[in-house]
Amino acid sequence: MITRAAVCLTGSALLAACLSAQAATYVYVSNADDGVIASYTLDRDSATLTPLTTTEAEASVMPMALSPDRQHLYAGIGSEPYRVLTYRVDPESGELTRDGSGSLPSSMAYIDTDESGNYLLGASYSADRVSVGPIDADGVAGDSTQTVDTGRRAHAIQTSPDNRFAFVPVLGDDRIAQFRFDADSGELSANEPATVDTPEGTGPRHFRFAPDGRHLYVLGELTGAVTTYAIDADDGTLTRQGTVEGVPEALDLAHGIPREDIPDGDETLRIWAADIQVTPDGRYVYISERTSSLISTFEADPATGELTYQRSLPVEIQPRGFRIDDTGRYMVVSGQLDGELGLYRIDPENGRLEKVDSAATGDNANWVEIVSYD
């Protein structure tokens, strides 16, 4: 269990100094096995990550999402009863205050708000479905009101930048489900066609939009490859353009299979990719791979969405989640089997990562969110 004393270093005086600094950028990390959210300040001038405190959540707190207005943080709980917790963010101190909770139909691997901040969407890997629920005028996420079956092992959901469509990687079927999204009612309905294929054996997991909304980058959990799709702005459908490998062959990792399908006693080292992020300028795409504990860098052509693999860097042990700040200058990486977070500086000229600081965290650190009030 991560302790308040450990997170806030030592002494009440130092804690008070931390809180009074009123840094404009805060980092939040969910620690599933501790049932807490750890908070930090990110000083981008000095390139330092400073622990603040921990906030009680519940066992198996995992996916998180920030509201578009940066006033609330939502945290999904993967233990029964399944629900989403709403926290109000204090922009002066970074403190989180629980404002309410809403029920979820199952354990969610991923949550996000729509672009308006009026709805919370979730994807359930274990229940093969997605859900939608309202967020009220005070920013509190309520009970889910719609569930839609997706096929085997839905792993993420996001609405398009224009808030008219939604996409869901369905890992077990090597497909991406395509939905129309009604921003007035919050209803999802199948688009035409309802799915688009990924390369066989990819296991599509997480994805990110290019900043201009013209392309979608989809990470394959089982291959560590990224597949680029062009987005039709009129009908919200995807066209596959190309796939680029992100795990060096020299690591000699086998292509993965879903973790629950690995036979007992099988100790084969397999690719187990986790997360994907894009810099705000769209020039660089990054993925994490957990078996080798690497972050891989791709250079992106913003005009075409074409990716070129650049390099891989060892990071924290079993990096499930990482996040890039809104300036594109820094990345925070969490390792599920590591007691520390890593802070990395991003070189804008080549996308190269340089570790510049670290900070203590808790057990099974997995999800990272960064919010700035500059």
Coordinates of N, CA and C in Angstrom, one line a residue, residues 125-307:
Y125 N -14.0 -5.4 -21.6 CA -13.3 -6.6 -22.1 C -13.9 -7.9 -21.7
S126 N -14.3 -8.0 -20.4 CA -14.8 -9.2 -19.9 C -16.2 -9.5 -20.3
A127 N -17.0 -8.5 -20.6 CA -18.4 -8.7 -20.9 C -18.8 -8.4 -22.3
D128 N -17.8 -8.1 -23.2 CA -17.9 -8.0 -24.6 C -19.0 -6.9 -25.0
R129 N -18.9 -5.8 -24.4 CA -19.9 -4.7 -24.7 C -19.4 -3.4 -24.3
V130 N -20.1 -2.4 -24.8 CA -19.8 -1.0 -24.4 C -21.1 -0.4 -23.7
S131 N -20.9 0.7 -23.0 CA -22.0 1.3 -22.3 C -21.9 2.9 -22.5
V132 N -23.0 3.5 -22.2 CA -23.1 5.0 -22.2 C -24.0 5.4 -21.1
G133 N -23.6 6.4 -20.4 CA -24.4 7.0 -19.3 C -24.3 8.5 -19.2
P134 N -25.2 9.2 -18.6 CA -25.2 10.6 -18.6 C -24.3 11.2 -17.6
I135 N -23.8 12.4 -17.9 CA -23.0 13.2 -16.9 C -23.9 14.5 -16.7
D136 N -24.2 14.7 -15.4 CA -25.2 15.8 -15.2 C -24.5 17.2 -15.3
A137 N -25.3 18.2 -15.0 CA -24.8 19.6 -15.2 C -23.8 20.0 -14.2
D138 N -23.7 19.2 -13.1 CA -22.6 19.4 -12.1 C -21.3 18.6 -12.4
G139 N -21.4 17.9 -13.5 CA -20.2 17.1 -13.9 C -20.1 15.7 -13.3
V140 N -21.2 15.2 -12.7 CA -21.2 13.9 -12.0 C -21.7 12.9 -13.0
A141 N -21.0 11.8 -13.1 CA -21.4 10.7 -14.0 C -22.4 9.8 -13.3
G142 N -23.5 9.6 -14.0 CA -24.6 8.8 -13.4 C -24.6 7.4 -13.9
D143 N -25.7 6.6 -13.6 CA -25.8 5.2 -14.0 C -25.8 5.1 -15.5
S144 N -25.3 4.0 -16.0 CA -25.3 3.7 -17.4 C -26.7 3.5 -17.9
T145 N -27.1 4.0 -19.1 CA -28.4 3.9 -19.6 C -28.5 3.0 -20.8
Q146 N -27.4 2.8 -21.5 CA -27.4 2.0 -22.7 C -26.2 1.0 -22.7
T147 N -26.4 -0.2 -23.1 CA -25.3 -1.2 -23.4 C -25.5 -1.7 -24.8
V148 N -24.4 -2.0 -25.4 CA -24.4 -2.5 -26.8 C -23.4 -3.7 -26.9
D149 N -23.8 -4.8 -27.3 CA -22.8 -5.9 -27.5 C -21.9 -5.6 -28.7
T150 N -20.7 -6.0 -28.6 CA -19.7 -5.6 -29.6 C -19.0 -6.8 -30.3
G151 N -19.1 -8.0 -29.7 CA -18.2 -9.0 -30.1 C -17.1 -9.2 -29.0
R152 N -16.2 -10.1 -29.2 CA -15.3 -10.6 -28.1 C -14.3 -9.6 -27.7
R153 N -14.3 -9.2 -26.5 CA -13.2 -8.5 -25.8 C -13.1 -7.0 -26.3
A154 N -14.1 -6.3 -26.1 CA -14.0 -4.8 -26.4 C -13.0 -4.2 -25.5
H155 N -12.1 -3.3 -26.1 CA -11.0 -2.8 -25.2 C -10.9 -1.3 -25.1
A156 N -11.7 -0.6 -25.8 CA -11.6 0.9 -25.7 C -12.8 1.5 -26.5
I157 N -13.1 2.8 -26.2 CA -14.1 3.5 -26.9 C -13.8 5.0 -26.8
Q158 N -13.9 5.6 -27.9 CA -13.8 7.1 -28.0 C -14.7 7.6 -29.1
T159 N -15.3 8.8 -28.9 CA -16.0 9.5 -29.9 C -15.0 10.3 -30.8
S160 N -15.4 10.5 -32.1 CA -14.6 11.2 -33.0 C -14.5 12.7 -32.6
P161 N -13.5 13.4 -33.0 CA -13.4 14.8 -32.7 C -14.6 15.7 -33.0
D162 N -15.4 15.3 -34.0 CA -16.7 16.1 -34.3 C -17.9 15.5 -33.5
N163 N -17.7 14.5 -32.7 CA -18.7 14.0 -31.8 C -19.8 13.3 -32.5
R164 N -19.6 12.9 -33.7 CA -20.7 12.3 -34.5 C -20.6 10.7 -34.6
F165 N -19.4 10.2 -34.3 CA -19.1 8.8 -34.4 C -18.4 8.3 -33.2
A166 N -18.3 7.0 -33.1 CA -17.5 6.3 -32.0 C -16.9 5.1 -32.6
F167 N -15.8 4.7 -32.0 CA -15.0 3.5 -32.5 C -14.7 2.6 -31.3
V168 N -14.7 1.3 -31.5 CA -14.4 0.4 -30.5 C -13.5 -0.8 -31.0
P169 N -12.2 -0.9 -30.6 CA -11.4 -2.0 -30.9 C -12.0 -3.3 -30.2
V170 N -12.2 -4.3 -31.0 CA -12.7 -5.6 -30.5 C -11.6 -6.6 -30.6
L171 N -10.8 -6.8 -29.6 CA -9.6 -7.5 -29.6 C -9.8 -8.9 -30.1
G172 N -10.8 -9.6 -29.5 CA -10.9 -11.0 -29.8 C -11.4 -11.4 -31.2
D173 N -11.9 -10.3 -31.9 CA -12.4 -10.6 -33.3 C -11.6 -9.9 -34.4
D174 N -10.5 -9.2 -34.0 CA -9.6 -8.5 -34.9 C -10.5 -7.6 -35.8
R175 N -11.3 -6.8 -35.1 CA -12.2 -5.8 -35.8 C -12.3 -4.5 -35.0
I176 N -12.7 -3.5 -35.7 CA -13.0 -2.2 -35.0 C -14.5 -2.0 -35.3
A177 N -15.3 -1.9 -34.2 CA -16.7 -1.6 -34.4 C -16.9 -0.1 -34.6
Q178 N -17.8 0.2 -35.6 CA -18.0 1.6 -36.0 C -19.5 2.0 -35.6
F179 N -19.6 3.1 -34.9 CA -20.9 3.5 -34.4 C -21.2 4.9 -34.9
R180 N -22.5 5.2 -35.0 CA -22.9 6.6 -35.0 C -23.2 7.0 -33.6
F181 N -22.9 8.2 -33.2 CA -23.2 8.7 -31.9 C -24.1 9.9 -32.0
D182 N -25.2 9.9 -31.2 CA -26.2 11.0 -31.2 C -25.8 11.8 -29.9
A183 N -25.2 13.0 -30.2 CA -24.7 13.8 -29.1 C -25.9 14.4 -28.3
D184 N -27.1 14.4 -28.8 CA -28.2 14.9 -28.0 C -28.8 13.9 -27.0
S185 N -28.9 12.7 -27.5 CA -29.4 11.6 -26.6 C -28.4 10.7 -26.0
G186 N -27.2 10.8 -26.5 CA -26.1 9.9 -26.0 C -26.2 8.5 -26.6
E187 N -27.1 8.2 -27.6 CA -27.3 6.9 -28.1 C -26.2 6.5 -29.1
L188 N -25.8 5.2 -29.0 CA -24.9 4.6 -30.0 C -25.8 3.8 -30.9
S189 N -25.5 3.8 -32.2 CA -26.2 2.9 -33.2 C -25.1 2.5 -34.2
A190 N -25.3 1.3 -34.7 CA -24.3 0.7 -35.6 C -24.2 1.5 -36.9
N191 N -23.0 1.8 -37.3 CA -22.8 2.5 -38.6 C -22.9 1.4 -39.7
E192 N -22.7 1.9 -40.9 CA -22.8 1.0 -42.1 C -21.5 1.2 -42.9
P193 N -20.6 0.2 -43.0 CA -20.7 -1.1 -42.3 C -20.4 -1.0 -40.8
A194 N -20.8 -2.0 -40.0 CA -20.8 -2.0 -38.6 C -19.3 -2.2 -38.1
T195 N -18.5 -2.8 -38.9 CA -17.1 -3.1 -38.4 C -16.2 -3.0 -39.6
V196 N -14.9 -2.8 -39.2 CA -13.8 -2.8 -40.2 C -12.7 -3.8 -39.6
D197 N -12.1 -4.5 -40.5 CA -11.1 -5.5 -40.0 C -9.8 -4.9 -39.7
T198 N -9.1 -5.5 -38.8 CA -7.6 -5.2 -38.6 C -6.9 -6.4 -39.1
P199 N -5.6 -6.3 -39.3 CA -4.8 -7.5 -39.8 C -5.0 -8.7 -38.8
E200 N -5.1 -9.9 -39.4 CA -5.3 -11.1 -38.6 C -4.3 -11.2 -37.5
G201 N -4.8 -11.5 -36.3 CA -3.9 -11.8 -35.2 C -3.4 -10.5 -34.5
T202 N -3.9 -9.4 -34.9 CA -3.4 -8.1 -34.3 C -3.9 -7.9 -32.9
G203 N -5.2 -8.3 -32.6 CA -5.7 -8.0 -31.3 C -5.8 -6.5 -31.0
P204 N -6.6 -5.8 -31.7 CA -6.7 -4.3 -31.5 C -7.1 -3.9 -30.1
R205 N -6.4 -3.0 -29.5 CA -6.5 -2.7 -28.1 C -6.9 -1.2 -27.9
H206 N -6.0 -0.3 -27.9 CA -6.2 1.1 -27.7 C -6.0 1.8 -29.0
F207 N -6.5 3.1 -29.1 CA -6.3 3.9 -30.4 C -6.2 5.3 -30.0
R208 N -5.7 6.1 -30.9 CA -5.7 7.6 -30.8 C -6.0 8.2 -32.2
F209 N -6.7 9.3 -32.1 CA -6.9 10.1 -33.3 C -5.7 11.0 -33.6
A210 N -5.3 11.2 -34.9 CA -4.4 12.3 -35.2 C -5.0 13.6 -34.8
P211 N -4.2 14.6 -34.5 CA -4.8 15.9 -34.0 C -5.8 16.5 -35.0
D212 N -5.6 16.3 -36.3 CA -6.5 16.9 -37.2 C -7.7 16.1 -37.5
G213 N -7.9 14.9 -36.8 CA -9.0 14.1 -36.9 C -9.2 13.3 -38.2
R214 N -8.1 13.3 -39.1 CA -8.2 12.6 -40.3 C -7.8 11.2 -40.3
H215 N -7.0 10.8 -39.3 CA -6.5 9.5 -39.2 C -6.7 8.9 -37.8
L216 N -6.7 7.6 -37.8 CA -6.8 6.8 -36.5 C -5.7 5.9 -36.4
Y217 N -5.0 5.9 -35.3 CA -3.8 4.9 -35.1 C -4.3 3.9 -34.1
V218 N -4.2 2.6 -34.5 CA -4.7 1.5 -33.6 C -3.6 0.6 -33.2
L219 N -3.4 0.4 -31.9 CA -2.4 -0.5 -31.4 C -2.9 -1.9 -31.3
G220 N -2.1 -2.9 -31.8 CA -2.3 -4.3 -31.7 C -1.7 -4.8 -30.4
E221 N -2.4 -5.3 -29.5 CA -1.9 -5.8 -28.2 C -1.0 -7.0 -28.5
L222 N -1.4 -7.8 -29.5 CA -0.7 -9.1 -29.7 C 0.5 -9.1 -30.7
T223 N 0.6 -7.9 -31.4 CA 1.7 -7.8 -32.3 C 2.7 -6.6 -32.0
G224 N 2.2 -5.6 -31.2 CA 2.9 -4.4 -31.0 C 3.0 -3.5 -32.2
A225 N 2.2 -3.8 -33.2 CA 2.1 -3.0 -34.5 C 1.1 -1.9 -34.4
V226 N 1.2 -0.9 -35.1 CA 0.2 0.2 -35.2 C -0.3 0.2 -36.6
T227 N -1.6 0.2 -36.7 CA -2.3 0.2 -38.0 C -3.0 1.6 -38.2
T228 N -2.7 2.2 -39.3 CA -3.3 3.6 -39.6 C -4.6 3.4 -40.4
Y229 N -5.6 4.1 -40.1 CA -6.8 4.2 -40.8 C -7.1 5.6 -41.2
A230 N -7.6 5.8 -42.4 CA -8.2 7.1 -42.8 C -9.6 7.1 -42.4
I231 N -10.1 8.3 -41.9 CA -11.4 8.5 -41.4 C -12.2 9.3 -42.5
D232 N -13.3 8.7 -42.9 CA -14.2 9.5 -43.8 C -15.0 10.5 -43.0
A233 N -14.8 11.7 -43.2 CA -15.4 12.8 -42.4 C -16.9 12.8 -42.5
D234 N -17.5 12.3 -43.7 CA -18.9 12.4 -43.9 C -19.7 11.3 -43.3
D235 N -19.2 10.0 -43.4 CA -19.9 8.9 -42.9 C -19.3 8.2 -41.7
G236 N -18.1 8.7 -41.3 CA -17.5 8.1 -40.1 C -17.0 6.7 -40.2
T237 N -16.6 6.3 -41.4 CA -16.1 4.9 -41.6 C -14.6 5.0 -41.8
L238 N -13.9 3.8 -41.5 CA -12.5 3.8 -41.6 C -12.0 3.0 -42.8
T239 N -10.9 3.4 -43.4 CA -10.2 2.7 -44.4 C -8.8 2.4 -44.0
R240 N -8.4 1.1 -44.0 CA -7.1 0.8 -43.6 C -6.0 1.2 -44.6
Q241 N -4.9 1.8 -44.1 CA -3.9 2.3 -44.9 C -2.6 1.6 -44.8
G242 N -2.2 1.2 -43.6 CA -0.9 0.5 -43.5 C -0.7 0.1 -42.1
T243 N 0.3 -0.9 -41.9 CA 0.6 -1.3 -40.5 C 2.1 -1.3 -40.4
V244 N 2.6 -0.8 -39.2 CA 4.1 -0.8 -39.0 C 4.4 -1.4 -37.7
E245 N 5.4 -2.3 -37.7 CA 5.8 -3.0 -36.5 C 6.4 -2.1 -35.5
G246 N 6.2 -2.3 -34.2 CA 6.8 -1.4 -33.1 C 7.6 -2.2 -32.1
V247 N 7.8 -3.5 -32.3 CA 8.7 -4.3 -31.3 C 9.9 -4.8 -32.1
P248 N 11.1 -4.4 -31.7 CA 12.3 -4.9 -32.4 C 12.4 -6.4 -32.5
E249 N 12.7 -6.9 -33.7 CA 12.8 -8.3 -33.9 C 13.9 -8.9 -33.0
A250 N 14.9 -8.1 -32.6 CA 16.0 -8.6 -31.8 C 15.6 -9.1 -30.4
L251 N 14.4 -8.7 -30.0 CA 13.9 -9.1 -28.7 C 13.4 -10.5 -28.7
D252 N 13.1 -11.1 -29.9 CA 12.7 -12.5 -30.1 C 11.5 -12.8 -29.3
L253 N 10.5 -11.9 -29.4 CA 9.2 -12.1 -28.7 C 8.2 -12.7 -29.7
A254 N 7.5 -13.8 -29.3 CA 6.5 -14.4 -30.1 C 5.3 -13.4 -30.2
H255 N 4.5 -13.5 -31.3 CA 3.3 -12.8 -31.3 C 2.4 -13.3 -30.2
G256 N 1.6 -12.4 -29.6 CA 0.9 -12.8 -28.4 C -0.4 -13.5 -28.7
I257 N -1.1 -13.9 -27.6 CA -2.4 -14.4 -27.6 C -3.1 -13.8 -26.4
P258 N -4.4 -13.7 -26.4 CA -5.1 -13.1 -25.2 C -4.6 -13.8 -23.9
R259 N -4.3 -13.1 -22.9 CA -3.7 -13.6 -21.7 C -4.5 -14.8 -21.1
E260 N -5.8 -14.7 -21.1 CA -6.6 -15.8 -20.5 C -6.6 -17.0 -21.3
D261 N -6.0 -17.0 -22.6 CA -6.0 -18.1 -23.4 C -4.6 -18.8 -23.4
I262 N -3.7 -18.3 -22.7 CA -2.3 -18.9 -22.6 C -2.4 -20.2 -21.7
P263 N -2.0 -21.3 -22.2 CA -2.1 -22.6 -21.5 C -1.2 -22.5 -20.2
D264 N -1.7 -23.2 -19.2 CA -0.9 -23.4 -18.0 C 0.4 -24.0 -18.3
G265 N 1.4 -23.4 -17.7 CA 2.8 -23.8 -17.8 C 3.5 -23.3 -19.1
D266 N 2.8 -22.6 -19.9 CA 3.4 -22.0 -21.1 C 4.2 -20.7 -20.7
E267 N 5.5 -20.8 -20.8 CA 6.3 -19.6 -20.4 C 6.9 -18.9 -21.6
T268 N 6.3 -19.1 -22.8 CA 6.8 -18.4 -24.0 C 6.7 -16.8 -23.8
L269 N 7.8 -16.2 -24.1 CA 7.8 -14.7 -24.0 C 7.0 -14.1 -25.2
R270 N 5.9 -13.5 -25.0 CA 5.1 -13.0 -26.1 C 4.9 -11.5 -26.0
I271 N 4.6 -10.9 -27.2 CA 4.3 -9.5 -27.2 C 3.0 -9.2 -26.5
W272 N 3.1 -8.1 -25.7 CA 1.9 -7.8 -24.8 C 1.8 -6.2 -24.8
A273 N 1.5 -5.6 -25.9 CA 1.4 -4.2 -26.0 C 0.2 -3.6 -25.2
A274 N 0.3 -2.4 -24.8 CA -0.7 -1.8 -23.8 C -1.3 -0.5 -24.3
D275 N -0.5 0.5 -24.5 CA -1.1 1.9 -24.6 C -0.4 2.6 -25.8
I276 N -1.1 3.6 -26.3 CA -0.7 4.4 -27.5 C -1.0 5.8 -27.2
Q277 N -0.1 6.7 -27.5 CA -0.3 8.2 -27.4 C 0.3 8.9 -28.6
V278 N -0.2 10.1 -28.9 CA 0.2 10.9 -30.0 C 0.6 12.3 -29.4
T279 N 1.7 12.9 -29.9 CA 2.0 14.3 -29.5 C 1.0 15.2 -30.1
P280 N 0.8 16.4 -29.4 CA -0.3 17.3 -29.8 C 0.0 17.8 -31.2
D281 N 1.2 17.9 -31.7 CA 1.5 18.3 -33.1 C 1.3 17.2 -34.1
G282 N 1.1 16.0 -33.6 CA 0.8 14.9 -34.6 C 2.1 14.3 -35.2
R283 N 3.3 14.8 -34.8 CA 4.5 14.3 -35.4 C 5.0 13.0 -34.9
Y284 N 4.6 12.6 -33.7 CA 5.2 11.4 -33.1 C 4.1 10.6 -32.4
V285 N 4.2 9.3 -32.6 CA 3.3 8.3 -32.0 C 4.1 7.4 -31.1
Y286 N 3.6 7.0 -29.9 CA 4.4 6.2 -29.0 C 3.5 5.0 -28.6
I287 N 4.1 3.9 -28.3 CA 3.4 2.7 -27.8 C 4.2 2.1 -26.6
S288 N 3.5 1.4 -25.7 CA 4.2 0.7 -24.7 C 4.0 -0.8 -24.9
E289 N 5.1 -1.5 -24.5 CA 5.1 -3.0 -24.6 C 5.5 -3.6 -23.3
R290 N 4.6 -4.4 -22.6 CA 4.8 -4.8 -21.2 C 5.9 -5.9 -21.0
T291 N 5.9 -6.9 -21.9 CA 6.9 -8.0 -21.7 C 8.3 -7.5 -21.6
S292 N 8.7 -6.6 -22.6 CA 10.0 -6.1 -22.6 C 10.2 -4.8 -21.9
S293 N 9.1 -4.2 -21.4 CA 9.1 -2.9 -20.7 C 9.7 -1.8 -21.6
L294 N 9.2 -1.6 -22.7 CA 9.7 -0.6 -23.7 C 8.6 0.4 -24.1
I295 N 9.1 1.6 -24.4 CA 8.3 2.6 -25.2 C 8.9 2.7 -26.5
S296 N 8.1 2.5 -27.6 CA 8.6 2.6 -28.9 C 8.1 3.9 -29.6
T297 N 8.9 4.5 -30.4 CA 8.6 5.8 -31.0 C 8.4 5.6 -32.5
F298 N 7.4 6.2 -33.1 CA 7.2 6.3 -34.5 C 7.1 7.8 -34.9
E299 N 7.7 8.1 -36.1 CA 7.5 9.4 -36.7 C 6.3 9.3 -37.6
A300 N 5.4 10.3 -37.5 CA 4.2 10.3 -38.3 C 4.2 11.4 -39.3
D301 N 3.7 11.2 -40.5 CA 3.5 12.2 -41.5 C 2.1 12.7 -41.2
P302 N 1.9 13.9 -40.7 CA 0.6 14.4 -40.4 C -0.3 14.5 -41.6
A303 N 0.2 14.7 -42.8 CA -0.6 14.8 -44.0 C -1.2 13.5 -44.4
T304 N -0.4 12.4 -44.3 CA -0.9 11.1 -44.8 C -1.2 10.1 -43.7
G305 N -0.7 10.3 -42.5 CA -0.9 9.4 -41.4 C 0.2 8.2 -41.5
E306 N 1.1 8.3 -42.4 CA 2.1 7.2 -42.5 C 3.0 7.3 -41.4
L307 N 3.3 6.1 -40.8 CA 4.2 6.0 -39.7 C 5.6 5.3 -40.1

